[in-house]
Short mmCIF file of C-alpha atoms in Angstrom, two decimals:
data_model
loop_
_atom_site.label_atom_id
_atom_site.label_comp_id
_atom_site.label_asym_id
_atom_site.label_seq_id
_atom_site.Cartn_x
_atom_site.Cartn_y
_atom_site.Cartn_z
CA UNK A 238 7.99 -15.28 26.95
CA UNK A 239 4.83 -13.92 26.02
CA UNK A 240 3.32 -14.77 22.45
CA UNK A 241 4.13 -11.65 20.79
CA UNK A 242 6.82 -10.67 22.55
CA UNK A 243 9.97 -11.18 20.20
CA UNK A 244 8.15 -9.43 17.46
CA UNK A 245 7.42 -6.36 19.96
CA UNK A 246 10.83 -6.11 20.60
CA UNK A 247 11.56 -4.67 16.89
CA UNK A 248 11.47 -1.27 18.47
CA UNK A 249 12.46 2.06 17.27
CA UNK A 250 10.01 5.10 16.05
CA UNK A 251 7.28 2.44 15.71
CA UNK A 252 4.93 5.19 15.09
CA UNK A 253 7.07 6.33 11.69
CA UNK A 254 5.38 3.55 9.99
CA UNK A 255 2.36 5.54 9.64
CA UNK A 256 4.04 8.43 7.27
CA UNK A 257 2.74 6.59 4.60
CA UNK A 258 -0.19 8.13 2.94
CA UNK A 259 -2.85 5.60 1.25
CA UNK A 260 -1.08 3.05 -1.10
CA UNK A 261 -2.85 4.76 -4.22
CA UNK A 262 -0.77 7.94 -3.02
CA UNK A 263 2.86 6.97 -3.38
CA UNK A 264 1.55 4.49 -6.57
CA UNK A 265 0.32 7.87 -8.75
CA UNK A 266 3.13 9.59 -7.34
CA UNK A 267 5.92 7.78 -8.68
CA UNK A 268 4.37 6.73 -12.39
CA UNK A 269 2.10 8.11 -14.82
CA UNK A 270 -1.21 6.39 -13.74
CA UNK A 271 -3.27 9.63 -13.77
CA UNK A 272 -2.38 11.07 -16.59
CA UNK A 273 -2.24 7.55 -18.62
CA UNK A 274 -4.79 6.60 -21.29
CA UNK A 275 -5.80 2.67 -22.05
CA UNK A 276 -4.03 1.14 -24.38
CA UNK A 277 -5.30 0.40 -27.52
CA UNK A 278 -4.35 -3.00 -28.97
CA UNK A 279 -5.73 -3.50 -32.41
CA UNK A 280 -3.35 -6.07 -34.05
CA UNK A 281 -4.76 -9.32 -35.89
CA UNK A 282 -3.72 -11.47 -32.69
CA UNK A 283 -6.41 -9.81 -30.75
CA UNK A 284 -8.33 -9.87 -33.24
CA UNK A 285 -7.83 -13.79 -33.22
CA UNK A 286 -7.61 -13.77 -29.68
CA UNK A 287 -10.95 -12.67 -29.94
CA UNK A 288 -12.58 -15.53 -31.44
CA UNK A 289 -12.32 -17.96 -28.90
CA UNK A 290 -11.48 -15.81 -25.50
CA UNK A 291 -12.40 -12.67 -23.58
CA UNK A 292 -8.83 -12.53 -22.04
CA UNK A 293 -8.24 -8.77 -24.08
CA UNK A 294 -11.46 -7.39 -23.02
CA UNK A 295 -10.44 -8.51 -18.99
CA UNK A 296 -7.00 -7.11 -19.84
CA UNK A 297 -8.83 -3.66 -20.98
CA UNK A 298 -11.31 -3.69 -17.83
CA UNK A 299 -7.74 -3.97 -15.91
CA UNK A 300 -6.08 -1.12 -17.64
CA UNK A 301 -9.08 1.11 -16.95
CA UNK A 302 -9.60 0.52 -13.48
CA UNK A 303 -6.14 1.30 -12.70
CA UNK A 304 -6.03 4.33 -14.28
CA UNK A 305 -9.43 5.19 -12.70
CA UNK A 306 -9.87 3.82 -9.67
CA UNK A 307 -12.90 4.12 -7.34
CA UNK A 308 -11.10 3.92 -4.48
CA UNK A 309 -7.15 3.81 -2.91
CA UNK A 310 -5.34 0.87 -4.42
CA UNK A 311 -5.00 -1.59 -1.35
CA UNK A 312 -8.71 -0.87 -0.29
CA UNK A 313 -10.56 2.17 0.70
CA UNK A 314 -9.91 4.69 2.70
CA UNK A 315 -7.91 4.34 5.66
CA UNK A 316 -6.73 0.46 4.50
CA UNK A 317 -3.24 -0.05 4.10
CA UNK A 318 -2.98 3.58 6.04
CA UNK A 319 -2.93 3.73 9.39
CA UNK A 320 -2.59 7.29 11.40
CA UNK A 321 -2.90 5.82 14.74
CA UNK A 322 -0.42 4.01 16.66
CA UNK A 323 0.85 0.18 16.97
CA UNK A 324 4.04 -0.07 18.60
CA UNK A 325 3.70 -3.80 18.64
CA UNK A 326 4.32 -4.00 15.00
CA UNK A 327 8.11 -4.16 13.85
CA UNK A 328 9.39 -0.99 12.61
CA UNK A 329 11.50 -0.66 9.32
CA UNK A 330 15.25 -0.20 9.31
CA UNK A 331 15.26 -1.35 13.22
CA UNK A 332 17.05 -4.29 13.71
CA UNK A 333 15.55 -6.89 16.38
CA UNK A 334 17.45 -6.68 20.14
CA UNK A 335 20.12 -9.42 20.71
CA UNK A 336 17.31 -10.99 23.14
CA UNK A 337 18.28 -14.40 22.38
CA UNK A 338 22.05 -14.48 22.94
CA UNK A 339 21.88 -12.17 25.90
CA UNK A 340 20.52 -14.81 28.37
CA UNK A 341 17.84 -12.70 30.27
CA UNK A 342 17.01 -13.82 33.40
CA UNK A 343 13.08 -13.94 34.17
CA UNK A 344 13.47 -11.17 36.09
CA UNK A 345 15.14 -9.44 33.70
CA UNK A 346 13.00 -10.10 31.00
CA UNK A 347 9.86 -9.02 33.23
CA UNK A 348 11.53 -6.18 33.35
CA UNK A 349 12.03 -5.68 29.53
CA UNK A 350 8.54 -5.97 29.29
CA UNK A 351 7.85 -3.23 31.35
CA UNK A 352 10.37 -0.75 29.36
CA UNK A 353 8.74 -1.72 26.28
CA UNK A 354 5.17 -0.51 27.73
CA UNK A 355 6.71 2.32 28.64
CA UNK A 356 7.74 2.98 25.10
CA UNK A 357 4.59 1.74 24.19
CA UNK A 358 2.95 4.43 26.12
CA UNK A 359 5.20 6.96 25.71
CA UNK A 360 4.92 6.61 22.15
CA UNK A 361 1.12 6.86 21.98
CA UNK A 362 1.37 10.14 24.13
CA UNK A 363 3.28 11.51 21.42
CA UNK A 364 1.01 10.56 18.63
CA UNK A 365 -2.15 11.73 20.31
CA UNK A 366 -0.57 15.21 20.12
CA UNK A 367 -1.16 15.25 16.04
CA UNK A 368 -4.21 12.71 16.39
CA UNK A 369 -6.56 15.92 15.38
CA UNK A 370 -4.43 17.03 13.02
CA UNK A 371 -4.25 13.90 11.18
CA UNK A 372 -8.26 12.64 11.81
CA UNK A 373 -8.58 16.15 10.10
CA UNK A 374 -6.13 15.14 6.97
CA UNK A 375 -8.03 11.69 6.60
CA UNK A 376 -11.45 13.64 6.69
CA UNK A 377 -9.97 15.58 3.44
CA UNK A 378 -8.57 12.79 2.04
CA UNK A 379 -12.29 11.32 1.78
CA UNK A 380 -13.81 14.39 0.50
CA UNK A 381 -10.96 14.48 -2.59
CA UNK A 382 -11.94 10.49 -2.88
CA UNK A 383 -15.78 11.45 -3.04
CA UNK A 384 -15.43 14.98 -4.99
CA UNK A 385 -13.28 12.22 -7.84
CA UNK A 386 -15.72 9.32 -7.45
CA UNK A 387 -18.64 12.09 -8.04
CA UNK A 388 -17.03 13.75 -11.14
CA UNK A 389 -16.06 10.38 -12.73
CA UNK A 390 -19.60 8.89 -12.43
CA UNK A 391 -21.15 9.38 -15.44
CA UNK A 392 -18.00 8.02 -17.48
CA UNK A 393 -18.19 5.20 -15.47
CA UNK A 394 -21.96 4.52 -16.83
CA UNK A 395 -20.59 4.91 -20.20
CA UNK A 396 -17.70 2.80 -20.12
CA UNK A 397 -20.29 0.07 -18.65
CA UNK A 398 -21.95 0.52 -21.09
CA UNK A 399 -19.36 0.49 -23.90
CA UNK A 400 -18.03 -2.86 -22.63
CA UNK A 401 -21.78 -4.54 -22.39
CA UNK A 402 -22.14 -3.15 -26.28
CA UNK A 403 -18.67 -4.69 -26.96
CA UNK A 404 -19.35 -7.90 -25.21
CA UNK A 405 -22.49 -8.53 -27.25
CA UNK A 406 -21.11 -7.97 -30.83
CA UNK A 407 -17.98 -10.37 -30.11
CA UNK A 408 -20.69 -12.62 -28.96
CA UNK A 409 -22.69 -12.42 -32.01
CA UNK A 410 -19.83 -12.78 -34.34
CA UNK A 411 -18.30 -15.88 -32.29
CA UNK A 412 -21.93 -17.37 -32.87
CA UNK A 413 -22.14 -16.50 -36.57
CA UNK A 414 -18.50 -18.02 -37.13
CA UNK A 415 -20.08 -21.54 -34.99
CA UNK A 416 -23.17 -21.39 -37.56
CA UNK A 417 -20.97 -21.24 -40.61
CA UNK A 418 -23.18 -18.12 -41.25
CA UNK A 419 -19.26 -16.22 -41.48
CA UNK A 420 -16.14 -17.54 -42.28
CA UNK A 421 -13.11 -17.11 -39.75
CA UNK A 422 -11.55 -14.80 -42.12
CA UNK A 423 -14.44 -12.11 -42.37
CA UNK A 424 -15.00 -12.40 -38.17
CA UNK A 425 -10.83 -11.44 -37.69
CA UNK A 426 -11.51 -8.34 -40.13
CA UNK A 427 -14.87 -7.44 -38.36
CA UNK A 428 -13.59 -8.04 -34.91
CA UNK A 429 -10.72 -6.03 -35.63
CA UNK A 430 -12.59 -3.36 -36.50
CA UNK A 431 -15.22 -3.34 -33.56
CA UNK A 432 -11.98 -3.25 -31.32
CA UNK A 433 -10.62 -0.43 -33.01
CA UNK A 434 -13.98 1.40 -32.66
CA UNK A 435 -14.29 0.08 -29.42
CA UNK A 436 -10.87 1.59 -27.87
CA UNK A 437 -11.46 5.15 -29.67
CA UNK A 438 -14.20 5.57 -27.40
CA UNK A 439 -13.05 3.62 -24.71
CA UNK A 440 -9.77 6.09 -25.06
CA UNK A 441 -12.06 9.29 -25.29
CA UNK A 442 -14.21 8.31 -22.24
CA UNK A 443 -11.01 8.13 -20.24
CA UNK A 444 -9.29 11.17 -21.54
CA UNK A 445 -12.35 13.23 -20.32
CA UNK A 446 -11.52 12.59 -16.95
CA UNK A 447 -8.14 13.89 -16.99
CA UNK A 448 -9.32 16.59 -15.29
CA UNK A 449 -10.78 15.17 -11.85
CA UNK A 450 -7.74 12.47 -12.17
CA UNK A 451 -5.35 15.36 -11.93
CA UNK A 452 -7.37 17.21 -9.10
CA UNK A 453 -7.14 13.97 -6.81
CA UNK A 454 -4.03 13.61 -7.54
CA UNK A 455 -2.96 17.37 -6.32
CA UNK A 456 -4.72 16.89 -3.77
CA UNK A 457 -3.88 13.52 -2.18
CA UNK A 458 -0.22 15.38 -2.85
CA UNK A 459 -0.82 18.02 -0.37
CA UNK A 460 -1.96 16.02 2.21
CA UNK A 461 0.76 13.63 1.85
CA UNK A 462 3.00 16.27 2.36
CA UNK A 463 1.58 17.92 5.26
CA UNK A 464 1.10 14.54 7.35
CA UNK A 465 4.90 13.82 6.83
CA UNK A 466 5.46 17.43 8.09
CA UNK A 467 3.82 16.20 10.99
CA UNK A 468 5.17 12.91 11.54
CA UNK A 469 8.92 14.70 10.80
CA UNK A 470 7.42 16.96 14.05
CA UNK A 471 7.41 13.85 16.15
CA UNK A 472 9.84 11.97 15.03
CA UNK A 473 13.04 13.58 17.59
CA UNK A 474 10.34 12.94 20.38
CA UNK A 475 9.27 9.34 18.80
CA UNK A 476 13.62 8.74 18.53
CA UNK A 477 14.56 9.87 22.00
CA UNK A 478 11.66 7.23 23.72
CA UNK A 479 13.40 5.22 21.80
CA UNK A 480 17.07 5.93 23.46
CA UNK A 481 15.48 6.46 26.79
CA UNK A 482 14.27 2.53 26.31
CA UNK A 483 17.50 1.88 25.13
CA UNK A 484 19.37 2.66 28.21
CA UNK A 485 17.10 1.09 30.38
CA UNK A 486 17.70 -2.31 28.93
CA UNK A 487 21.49 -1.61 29.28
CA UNK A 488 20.81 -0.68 33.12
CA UNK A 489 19.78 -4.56 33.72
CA UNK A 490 22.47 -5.91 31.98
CA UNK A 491 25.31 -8.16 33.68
CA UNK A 492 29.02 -6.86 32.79
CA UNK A 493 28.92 -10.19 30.43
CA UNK A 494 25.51 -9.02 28.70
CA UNK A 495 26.85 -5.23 28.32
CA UNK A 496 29.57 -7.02 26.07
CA UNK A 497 26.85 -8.55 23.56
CA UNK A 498 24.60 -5.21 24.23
CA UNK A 499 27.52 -2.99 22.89
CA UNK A 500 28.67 -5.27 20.05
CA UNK A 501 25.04 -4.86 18.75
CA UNK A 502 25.15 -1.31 19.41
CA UNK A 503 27.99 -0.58 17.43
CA UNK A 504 26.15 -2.66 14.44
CA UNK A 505 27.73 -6.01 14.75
CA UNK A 506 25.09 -9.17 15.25
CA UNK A 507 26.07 -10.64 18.01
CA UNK A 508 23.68 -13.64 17.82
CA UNK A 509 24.89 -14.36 14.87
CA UNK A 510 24.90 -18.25 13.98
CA UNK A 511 23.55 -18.75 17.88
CA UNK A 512 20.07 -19.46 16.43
CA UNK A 513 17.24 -16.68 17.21
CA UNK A 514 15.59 -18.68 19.89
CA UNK A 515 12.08 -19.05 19.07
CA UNK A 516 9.88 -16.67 17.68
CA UNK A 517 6.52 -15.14 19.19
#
């Protein structure tokens, strides 16, 4: 058996794994990351946390570059996204063929090979009949990135900024409380109050860009939906090259192997505690 051929065989509507719009989509979609401000954390434990790590201003940094990202959570654009075909990679909800408790003959399995190409092909004929359509949706789905990336720069300076101004009085207190010049009880009240300071306008710079959040947001939402429309287009075409591959596997079968074939057809696992052979 070829390499790779026992994970090819995880057939179905391999192409339906592409529905999925960017990672960031389907994250801001189904919680409240865009409309979200920081957190602000101002107790005395931060405060004391303060002292002797940066671990709350990391934890801050975090916050705010998940609720403004510079680019699709997973990786840019395209990552984790994928509008183009690969029927060699298993598709969800498909369960794998009873290959290894049917007992293909070579010949037989030489000619398994050759039904999945056709699928293979088949399936990419399909696809290439939205390609445009989706190259199209991708090409918006950069401009919204770029249009949010462009409107969110200059808070971006400022929160740099804010941090580096941040960073440097924590520094100069932990340095004054080393030096005996302050007492650990006077650097907890001051650094408690620098934090408080610090996540007002930490909070404000975020808020103002509520605005171009909620713009990318409606956008990456429309495009979502219209490149399911068009997957949902393909998908009876995608599901009968599917069937069509279907039967001709059961056309090679013996009379014994048509037993295990409909077993796993009607849902049962016919390889079940036979061992899956091994895997390519």
């Amino acid at each position: 058996m070829k390499p790779s051929l026992s994970r090819r065989l995880w057939l179905g509507a391999a192409a339906l794994l592409m529905v999925a719009g960017p990672l960031f989509l389907s994250s801001c979609s189904s919680s409240s990351d865009m409309a979200t401000s920081p957190s602000v954390t101002t107790t005395d434990d931060v405060a004391a946390t303060l002292m002797v790590s940066n671990q709350p201003i990391e934890q801050w940094q975090k916050e705010d570059s998940d609720v403004l990202p510079l680019n699709p959570i997973g990786g840019g654009i395209g990552h984790g996204s994928d509008d183009t075909v690969s029927p060699g990679n298993p598709s969800r909800g498909k369960r794998p063929l009873p290959i290894p408790c049917l007992g293909l003959t070579p010949e037989q399995m030489a000619l398994l090979r050759q039904f999945q190409a056709q699928l293979d092909s088949a399936n990419s004929a399909v696809m290439a009949t939205i390609q445009d359509q989706l190259d199209a949706l991708r090409q918006r789905e950069q401009a919204a990135w770029e249009a949010y990336r462009q409107a969110t720069a200059s808070q971006r300076d400022q929160l740099v900024a804010l941090y580096q101004q941040f960073r440097t009085q924590v520094d100069s207190i932990r340095k004054l409380v080393r030096s005996g010049a302050m007492s650990k009880e006077d650097a907890r009240a001051a650094l408690k109050q620098i934090a408080q300071d610090f996540n007002a306008a930490r909070k404000a710079i975020i808020d103002s860009t509520a605005d171009a959040r909620a713009a990318l947001k409606a956008a990456l939402d429309a495009i979502a939906q219209e490149r399911k429309a068009l997957m949902d287009s393909i998908k009876p075409q995608l599901d009968a090259n599917y069937q069509q591959f279907l039967r001709n596997v059961e056309s090679i079968l013996t009379p014994e192997q048509l037993v295990i074939w409909q077993q796993w057809l009607n849902g049962q696992d016919p390889c079940k505690g036979k061992g899956r052979g091994p895997r390519g």
